[in-house]
GROMACS .gro file of C-alpha atoms in nm:
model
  350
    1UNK     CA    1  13.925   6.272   8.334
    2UNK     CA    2  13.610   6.061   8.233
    3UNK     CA    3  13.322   6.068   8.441
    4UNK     CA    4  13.221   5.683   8.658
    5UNK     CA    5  12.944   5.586   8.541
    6UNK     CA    6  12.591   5.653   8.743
    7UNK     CA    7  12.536   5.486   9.037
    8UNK     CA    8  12.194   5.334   9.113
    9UNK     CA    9  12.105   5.630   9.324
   10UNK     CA   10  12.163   5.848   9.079
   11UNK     CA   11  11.995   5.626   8.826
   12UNK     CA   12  11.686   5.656   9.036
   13UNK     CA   13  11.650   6.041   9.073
   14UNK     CA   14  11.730   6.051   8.648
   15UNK     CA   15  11.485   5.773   8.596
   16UNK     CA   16  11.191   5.984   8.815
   17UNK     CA   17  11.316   6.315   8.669
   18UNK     CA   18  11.264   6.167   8.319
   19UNK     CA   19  10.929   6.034   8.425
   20UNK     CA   20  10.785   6.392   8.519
   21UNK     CA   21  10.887   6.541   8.120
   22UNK     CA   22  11.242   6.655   8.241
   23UNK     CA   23  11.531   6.452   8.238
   24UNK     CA   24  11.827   6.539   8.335
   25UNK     CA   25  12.238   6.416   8.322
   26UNK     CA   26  12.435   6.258   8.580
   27UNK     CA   27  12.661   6.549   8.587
   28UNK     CA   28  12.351   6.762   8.620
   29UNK     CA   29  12.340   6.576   8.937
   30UNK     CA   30  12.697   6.648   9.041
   31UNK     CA   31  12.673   6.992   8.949
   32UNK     CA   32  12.326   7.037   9.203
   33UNK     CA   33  12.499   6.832   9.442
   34UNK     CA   34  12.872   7.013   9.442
   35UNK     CA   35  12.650   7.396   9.486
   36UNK     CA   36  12.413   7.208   9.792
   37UNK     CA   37  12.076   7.227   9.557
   38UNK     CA   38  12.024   6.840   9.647
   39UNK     CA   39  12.174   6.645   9.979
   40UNK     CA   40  12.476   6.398   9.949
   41UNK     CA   41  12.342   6.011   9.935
   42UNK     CA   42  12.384   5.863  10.237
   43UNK     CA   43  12.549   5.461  10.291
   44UNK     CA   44  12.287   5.209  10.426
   45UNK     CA   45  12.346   4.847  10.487
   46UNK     CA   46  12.159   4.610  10.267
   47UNK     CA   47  12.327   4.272  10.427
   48UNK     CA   48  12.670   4.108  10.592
   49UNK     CA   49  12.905   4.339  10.429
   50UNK     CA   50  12.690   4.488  10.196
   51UNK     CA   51  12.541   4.838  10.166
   52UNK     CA   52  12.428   5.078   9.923
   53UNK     CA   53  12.424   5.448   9.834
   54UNK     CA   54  12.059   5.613   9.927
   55UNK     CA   55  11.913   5.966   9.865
   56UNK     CA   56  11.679   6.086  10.145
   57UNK     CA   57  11.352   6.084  10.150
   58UNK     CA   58  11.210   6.412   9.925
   59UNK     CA   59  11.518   6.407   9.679
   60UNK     CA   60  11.287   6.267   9.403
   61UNK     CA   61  11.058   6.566   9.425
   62UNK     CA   62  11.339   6.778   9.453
   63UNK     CA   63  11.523   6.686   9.115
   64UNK     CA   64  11.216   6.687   8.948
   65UNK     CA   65  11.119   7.055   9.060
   66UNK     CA   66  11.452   7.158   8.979
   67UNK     CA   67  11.469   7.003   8.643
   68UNK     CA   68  11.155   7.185   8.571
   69UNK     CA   69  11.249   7.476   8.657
   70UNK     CA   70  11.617   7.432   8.511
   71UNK     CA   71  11.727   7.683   8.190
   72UNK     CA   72  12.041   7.856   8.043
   73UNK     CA   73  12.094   8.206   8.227
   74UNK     CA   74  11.949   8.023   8.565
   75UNK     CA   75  12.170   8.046   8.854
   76UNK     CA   76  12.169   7.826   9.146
   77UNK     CA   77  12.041   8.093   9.326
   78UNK     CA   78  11.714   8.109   9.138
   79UNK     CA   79  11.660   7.729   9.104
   80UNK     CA   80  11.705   7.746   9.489
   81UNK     CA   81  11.434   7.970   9.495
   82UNK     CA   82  11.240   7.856   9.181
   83UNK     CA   83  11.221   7.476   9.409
   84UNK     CA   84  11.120   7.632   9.749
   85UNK     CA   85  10.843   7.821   9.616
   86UNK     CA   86  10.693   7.554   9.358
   87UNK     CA   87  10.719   7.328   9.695
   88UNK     CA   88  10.979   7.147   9.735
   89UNK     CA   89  11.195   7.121  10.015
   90UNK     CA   90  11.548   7.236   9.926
   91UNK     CA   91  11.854   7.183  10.167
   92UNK     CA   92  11.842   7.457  10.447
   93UNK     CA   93  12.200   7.596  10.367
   94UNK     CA   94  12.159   7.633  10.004
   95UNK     CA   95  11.782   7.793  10.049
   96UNK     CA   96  11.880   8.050  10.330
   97UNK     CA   97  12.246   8.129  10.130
   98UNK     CA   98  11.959   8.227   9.810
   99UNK     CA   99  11.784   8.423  10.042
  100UNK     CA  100  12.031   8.597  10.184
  101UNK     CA  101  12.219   8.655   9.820
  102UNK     CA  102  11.900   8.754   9.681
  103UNK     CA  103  11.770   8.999   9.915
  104UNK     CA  104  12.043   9.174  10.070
  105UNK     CA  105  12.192   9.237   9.671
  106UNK     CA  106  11.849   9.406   9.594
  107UNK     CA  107  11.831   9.587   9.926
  108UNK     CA  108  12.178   9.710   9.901
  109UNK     CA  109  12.089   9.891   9.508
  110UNK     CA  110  11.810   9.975   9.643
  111UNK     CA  111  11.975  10.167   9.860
  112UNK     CA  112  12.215  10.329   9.656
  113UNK     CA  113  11.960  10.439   9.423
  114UNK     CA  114  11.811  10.637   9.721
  115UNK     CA  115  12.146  10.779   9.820
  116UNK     CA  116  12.152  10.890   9.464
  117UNK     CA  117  11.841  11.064   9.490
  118UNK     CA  118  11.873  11.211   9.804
  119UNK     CA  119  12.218  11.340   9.682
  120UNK     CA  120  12.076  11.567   9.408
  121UNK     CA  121  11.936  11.781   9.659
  122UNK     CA  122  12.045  12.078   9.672
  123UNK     CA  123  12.190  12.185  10.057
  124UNK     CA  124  12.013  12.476  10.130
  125UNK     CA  125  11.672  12.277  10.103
  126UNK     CA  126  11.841  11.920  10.259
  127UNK     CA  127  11.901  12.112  10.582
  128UNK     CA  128  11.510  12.180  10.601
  129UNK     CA  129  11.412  11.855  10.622
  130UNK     CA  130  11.540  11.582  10.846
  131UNK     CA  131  11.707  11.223  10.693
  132UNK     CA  132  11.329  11.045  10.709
  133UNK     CA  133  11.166  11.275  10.487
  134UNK     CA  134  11.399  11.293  10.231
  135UNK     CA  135  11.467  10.933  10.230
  136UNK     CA  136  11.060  10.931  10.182
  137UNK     CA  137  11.119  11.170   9.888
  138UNK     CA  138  11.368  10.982   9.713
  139UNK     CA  139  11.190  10.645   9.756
  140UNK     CA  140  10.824  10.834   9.609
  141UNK     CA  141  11.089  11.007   9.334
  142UNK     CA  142  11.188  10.631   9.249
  143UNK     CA  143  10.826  10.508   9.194
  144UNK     CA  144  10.727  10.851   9.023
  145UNK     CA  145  10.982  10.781   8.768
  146UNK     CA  146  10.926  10.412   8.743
  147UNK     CA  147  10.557  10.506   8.644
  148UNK     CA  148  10.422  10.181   8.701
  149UNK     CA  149  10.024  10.114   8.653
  150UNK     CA  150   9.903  10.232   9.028
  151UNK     CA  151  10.156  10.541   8.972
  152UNK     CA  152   9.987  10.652   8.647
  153UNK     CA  153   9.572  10.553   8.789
  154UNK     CA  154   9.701  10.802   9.061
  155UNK     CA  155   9.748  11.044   8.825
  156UNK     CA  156   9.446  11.039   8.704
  157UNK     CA  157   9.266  11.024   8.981
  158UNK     CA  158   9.385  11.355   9.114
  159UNK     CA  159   9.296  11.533   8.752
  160UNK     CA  160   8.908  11.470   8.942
  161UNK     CA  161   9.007  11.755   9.145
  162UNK     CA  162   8.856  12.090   8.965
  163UNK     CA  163   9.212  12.246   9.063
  164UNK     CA  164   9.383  12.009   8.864
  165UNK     CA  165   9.160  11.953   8.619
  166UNK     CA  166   9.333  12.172   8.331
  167UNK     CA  167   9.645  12.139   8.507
  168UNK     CA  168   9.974  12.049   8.364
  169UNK     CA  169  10.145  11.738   8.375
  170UNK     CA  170  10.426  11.888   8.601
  171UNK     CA  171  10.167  11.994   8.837
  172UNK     CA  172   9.948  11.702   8.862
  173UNK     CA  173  10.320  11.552   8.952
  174UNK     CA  174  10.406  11.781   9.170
  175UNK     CA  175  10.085  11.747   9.391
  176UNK     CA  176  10.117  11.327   9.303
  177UNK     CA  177  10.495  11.308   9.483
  178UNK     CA  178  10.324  11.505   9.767
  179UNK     CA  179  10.158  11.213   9.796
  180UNK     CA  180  10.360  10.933   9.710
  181UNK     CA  181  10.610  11.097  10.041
  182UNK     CA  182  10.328  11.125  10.263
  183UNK     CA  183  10.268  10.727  10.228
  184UNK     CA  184  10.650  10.656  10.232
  185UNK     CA  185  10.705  10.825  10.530
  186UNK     CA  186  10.695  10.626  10.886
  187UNK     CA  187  10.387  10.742  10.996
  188UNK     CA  188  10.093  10.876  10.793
  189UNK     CA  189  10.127  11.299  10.788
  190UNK     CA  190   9.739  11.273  10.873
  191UNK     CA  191   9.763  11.665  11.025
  192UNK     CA  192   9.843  11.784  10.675
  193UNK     CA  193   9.489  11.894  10.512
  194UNK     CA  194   9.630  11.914  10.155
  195UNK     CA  195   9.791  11.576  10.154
  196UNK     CA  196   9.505  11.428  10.261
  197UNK     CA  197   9.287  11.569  10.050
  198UNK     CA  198   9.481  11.479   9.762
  199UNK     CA  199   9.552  11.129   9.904
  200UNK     CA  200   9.221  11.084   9.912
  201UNK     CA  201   9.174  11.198   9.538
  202UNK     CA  202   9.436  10.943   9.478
  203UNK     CA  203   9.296  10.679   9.573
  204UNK     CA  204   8.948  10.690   9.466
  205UNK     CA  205   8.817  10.442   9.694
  206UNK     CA  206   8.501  10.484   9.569
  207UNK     CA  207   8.572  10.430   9.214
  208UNK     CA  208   8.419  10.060   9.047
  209UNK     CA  209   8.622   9.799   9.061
  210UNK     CA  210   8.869   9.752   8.826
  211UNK     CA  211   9.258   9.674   8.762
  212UNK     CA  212   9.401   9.973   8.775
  213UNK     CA  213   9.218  10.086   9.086
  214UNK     CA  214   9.319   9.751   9.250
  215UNK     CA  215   9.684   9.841   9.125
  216UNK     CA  216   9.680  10.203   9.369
  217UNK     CA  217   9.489  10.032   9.645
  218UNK     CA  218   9.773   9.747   9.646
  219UNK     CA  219  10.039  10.002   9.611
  220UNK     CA  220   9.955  10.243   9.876
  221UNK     CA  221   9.798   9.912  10.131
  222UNK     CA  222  10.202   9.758  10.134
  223UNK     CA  223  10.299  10.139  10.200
  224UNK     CA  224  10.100  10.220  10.468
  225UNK     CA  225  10.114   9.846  10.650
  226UNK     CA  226  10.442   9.956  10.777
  227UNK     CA  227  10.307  10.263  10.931
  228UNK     CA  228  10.056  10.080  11.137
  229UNK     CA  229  10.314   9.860  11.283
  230UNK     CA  230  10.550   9.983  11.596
  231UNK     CA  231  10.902  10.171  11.449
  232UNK     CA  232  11.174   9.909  11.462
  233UNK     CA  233  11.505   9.969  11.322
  234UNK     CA  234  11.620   9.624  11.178
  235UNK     CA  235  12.019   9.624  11.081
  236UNK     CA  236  12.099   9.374  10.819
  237UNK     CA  237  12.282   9.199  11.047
  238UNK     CA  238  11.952   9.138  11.276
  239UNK     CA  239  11.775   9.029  10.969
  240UNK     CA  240  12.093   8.761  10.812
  241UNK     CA  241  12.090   8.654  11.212
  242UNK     CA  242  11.691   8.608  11.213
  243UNK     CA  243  11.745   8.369  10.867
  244UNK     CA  244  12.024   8.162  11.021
  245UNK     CA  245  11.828   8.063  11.320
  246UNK     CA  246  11.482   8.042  11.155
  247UNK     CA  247  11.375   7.661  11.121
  248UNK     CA  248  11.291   7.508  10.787
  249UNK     CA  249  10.969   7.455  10.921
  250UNK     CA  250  10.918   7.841  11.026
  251UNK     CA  251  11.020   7.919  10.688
  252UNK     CA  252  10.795   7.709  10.503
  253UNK     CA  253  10.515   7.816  10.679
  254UNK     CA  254  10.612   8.164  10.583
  255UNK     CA  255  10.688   8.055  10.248
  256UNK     CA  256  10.253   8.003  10.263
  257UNK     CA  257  10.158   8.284  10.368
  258UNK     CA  258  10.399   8.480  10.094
  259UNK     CA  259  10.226   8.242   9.818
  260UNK     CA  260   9.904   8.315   9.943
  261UNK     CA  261   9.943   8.712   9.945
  262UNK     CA  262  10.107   8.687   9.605
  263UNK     CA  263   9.784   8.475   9.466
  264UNK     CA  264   9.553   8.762   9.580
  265UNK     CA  265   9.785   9.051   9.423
  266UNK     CA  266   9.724   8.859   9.089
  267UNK     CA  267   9.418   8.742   9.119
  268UNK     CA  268   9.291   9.149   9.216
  269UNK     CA  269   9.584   9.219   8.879
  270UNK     CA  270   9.377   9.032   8.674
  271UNK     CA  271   9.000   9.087   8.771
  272UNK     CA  272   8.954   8.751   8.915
  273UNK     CA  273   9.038   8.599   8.547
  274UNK     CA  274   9.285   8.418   8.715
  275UNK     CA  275   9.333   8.301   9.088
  276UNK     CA  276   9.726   8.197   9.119
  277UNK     CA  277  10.025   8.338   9.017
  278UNK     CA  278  10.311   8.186   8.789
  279UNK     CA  279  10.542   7.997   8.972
  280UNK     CA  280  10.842   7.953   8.694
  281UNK     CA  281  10.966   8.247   8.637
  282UNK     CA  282  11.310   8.434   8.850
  283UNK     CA  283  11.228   8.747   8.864
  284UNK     CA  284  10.919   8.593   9.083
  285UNK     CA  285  11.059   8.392   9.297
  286UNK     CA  286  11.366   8.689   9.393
  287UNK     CA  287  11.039   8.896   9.456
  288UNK     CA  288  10.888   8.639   9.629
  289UNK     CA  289  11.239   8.591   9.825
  290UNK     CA  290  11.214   9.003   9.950
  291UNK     CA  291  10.893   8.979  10.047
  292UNK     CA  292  10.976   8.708  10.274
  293UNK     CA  293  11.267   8.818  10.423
  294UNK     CA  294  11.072   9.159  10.497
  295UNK     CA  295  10.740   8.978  10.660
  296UNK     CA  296  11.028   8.766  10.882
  297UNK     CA  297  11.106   9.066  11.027
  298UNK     CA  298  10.821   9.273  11.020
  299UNK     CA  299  10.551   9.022  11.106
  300UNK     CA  300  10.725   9.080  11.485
  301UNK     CA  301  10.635   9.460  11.472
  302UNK     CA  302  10.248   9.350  11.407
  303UNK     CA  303  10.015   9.186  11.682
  304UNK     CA  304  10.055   8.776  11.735
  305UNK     CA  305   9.926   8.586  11.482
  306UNK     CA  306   9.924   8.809  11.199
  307UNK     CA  307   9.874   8.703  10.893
  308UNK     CA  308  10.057   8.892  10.553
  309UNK     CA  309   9.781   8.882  10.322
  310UNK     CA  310   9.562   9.034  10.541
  311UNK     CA  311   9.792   9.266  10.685
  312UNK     CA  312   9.972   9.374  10.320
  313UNK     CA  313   9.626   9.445  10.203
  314UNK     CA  314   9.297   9.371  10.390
  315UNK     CA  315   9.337   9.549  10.693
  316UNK     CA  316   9.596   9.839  10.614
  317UNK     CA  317   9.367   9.963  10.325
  318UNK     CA  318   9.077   9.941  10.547
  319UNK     CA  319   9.271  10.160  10.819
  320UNK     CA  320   9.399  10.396  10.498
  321UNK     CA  321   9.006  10.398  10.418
  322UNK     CA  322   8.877  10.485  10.733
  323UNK     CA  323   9.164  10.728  10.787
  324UNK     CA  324   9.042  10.908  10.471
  325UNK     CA  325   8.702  10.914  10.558
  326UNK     CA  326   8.728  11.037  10.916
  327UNK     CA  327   8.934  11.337  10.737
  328UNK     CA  328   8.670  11.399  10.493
  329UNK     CA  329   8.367  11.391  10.745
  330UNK     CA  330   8.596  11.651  10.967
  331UNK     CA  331   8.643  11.895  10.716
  332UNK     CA  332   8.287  11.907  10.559
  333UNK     CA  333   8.193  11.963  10.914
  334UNK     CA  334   8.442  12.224  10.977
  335UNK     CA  335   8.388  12.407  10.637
  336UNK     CA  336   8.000  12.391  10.699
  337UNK     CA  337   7.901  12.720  10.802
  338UNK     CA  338   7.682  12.696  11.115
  339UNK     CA  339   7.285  12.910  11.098
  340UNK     CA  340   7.283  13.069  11.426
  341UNK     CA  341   7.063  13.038  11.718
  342UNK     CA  342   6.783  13.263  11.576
  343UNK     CA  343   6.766  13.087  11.227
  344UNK     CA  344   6.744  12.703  11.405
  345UNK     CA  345   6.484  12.894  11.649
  346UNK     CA  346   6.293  13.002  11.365
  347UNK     CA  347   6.346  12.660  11.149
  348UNK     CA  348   6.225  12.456  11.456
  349UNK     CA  349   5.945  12.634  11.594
  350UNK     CA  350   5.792  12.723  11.245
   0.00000   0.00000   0.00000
């Protein structure tokens, strides 16, 4: 059945689309309109019996950001998402269905791929440890196997240590997974001299600044943020019940504050070279999706007005700093052998 032909509403949102370098059809339009991407035009009198067929205010921008950010392979999902975070402000059904979609199909494999972990170990040593350690130890087995940038700095940081100096790569992983558990556990195992004195190796907080060291301090600052916060358990259903009554207001002020952390990660990525983050591409905006739906929830574990940025990086690497330090000063007083009463006589009276 042949299409009508555009109405002057539609011809409006194709003639500003084609105005910003993106045009787009009127069955584009339909299509956007059919999955919720854009609202429904609404009927406004114009005179005695006459009206016409009006897109709210905002639709312009809309189209245009989703024409820009339209591709083959894109779903509807993602040019939800691609929209929101570029700015505009997409429908509230279609944005929170992306959302929702998004994160709980990532959390869900996410959490297989644990299960699967945690499955290959064997009985004898399961029934030593309780379900939040080895859920730790299949998360850090994960990101040990991913070997991502801060994973492999980590590494060499610990080969500083003399004991691992010569060391095999099996060992140096072996002590590094010590670690990687200790910071994916719920609360920092800070009575546990050898992982904090290789977690302090790791880190190498006192190392110049560069990419790579930016890269572990990143990685082990959105670990350990969740240990400084009180121990919630949030069921997906609390978290798809928070998104349904969130306003689109609340959300787009979150949607700021996940833009804003995401513009520090790169610009710390990239050695200041550049100071804002890519806004076009999926894979972005699904992370930027997760770490929204996680900060919705978690931001209400973390004192009033808290702020993500500084909470994802500023301030839990400065309490993972001073944790480390506190240890360090502890044990080279504790290892310092003391002189006795006659030798500080002797030293002090000459």
């Amino acid at each position: 059945m042949p299409r009508t032909a555009p109405t002057q509403a539609e011809l409006k949102l194709m003639d500003a689309a084609a105005a910003s370098g993106f045009p787009v059809s009127a069955s584009q339009l339909e299509r956007w309109r059919h999955h919720g991407l854009i609202p429904s035009p609404c009927r406004r009198t114009t005179g005695a019996e006459r009206y016409e067929r009006v897109y709210p205010d905002g639709t312009e921008d809309l189209v245009c950001a989703l024409a820009r950010h339209a591709g083959s392979g894109r779903s509807y999902d993602d040019l939800a998402l691609l929209a929101f975070f570029s700015g505009a402000t997409v429908p509230e059904v279609a944005l929170k269905a992306a959302l929702a979609r998004v994160y709980f199909k990532h959390r869900v494999q996410h959490e297989e791929q644990v299960e699967r972990v945690q499955a290959q170990v064997p009985p004898q040593w399961a029934a030593e440890m309780d379900a939040e350690y080895e859920q730790a130890e299949a998360a850090a087995k994960i990101s040990l196997a991913e070997n991502g940038r801060a994973i492999r700095q980590m590494r060499t940081n610990l080969r500083r240590r003399p004991d691992l100096a010569r060391s095999s790569r099996e060992e140096v992983d072996a002590r590094l997974l010590g670690v990687l558990v200790g910071l994916e556990r719920r609360q920092l195992p800070e009575s546990d001299a050898a992982f904090m004195t290789d977690l302090s190796a790791a880190l190498h907080l006192d190392c110049d600044i560069a990419e790579d060291c930016l890269a572990v301090w990143d990685y082990a600052a959105v670990c350990h943020v969740s240990q400084m916060g009180r121990q919630e358990t949030t069921s997906p259903r609390k978290r798809l019940e928070r998104l349904v009554r969130i306003s689109v207001e609340d959300l787009q002020a979150l949607r700021s504050q996940v833009l804003d952390d995401m513009d520090q990660v790169w610009t710390r990525a990239t050695g200041g070279r550049q100071t804002r983050v890519a806004r076009d591409q999926p894979w972005l905006a699904r992370s930027a999706a997760g770490v929204l739906m996680e900060w919705m929830s978690a931001r209400e574990a973390h004192p009033p007005g808290s702020v993500l940025a500084d909470r994802y990086f500023i301030d839990s690497l400065a309490d993972l700093s001073l944790r480390c330090w506190i240890f360090q000063i502890r044990s080279a007083w504790v290892d310092r052998p003391g002189e006795g009463r006659t030798a500080f006589t002797a030293r002090t009276t000459g």
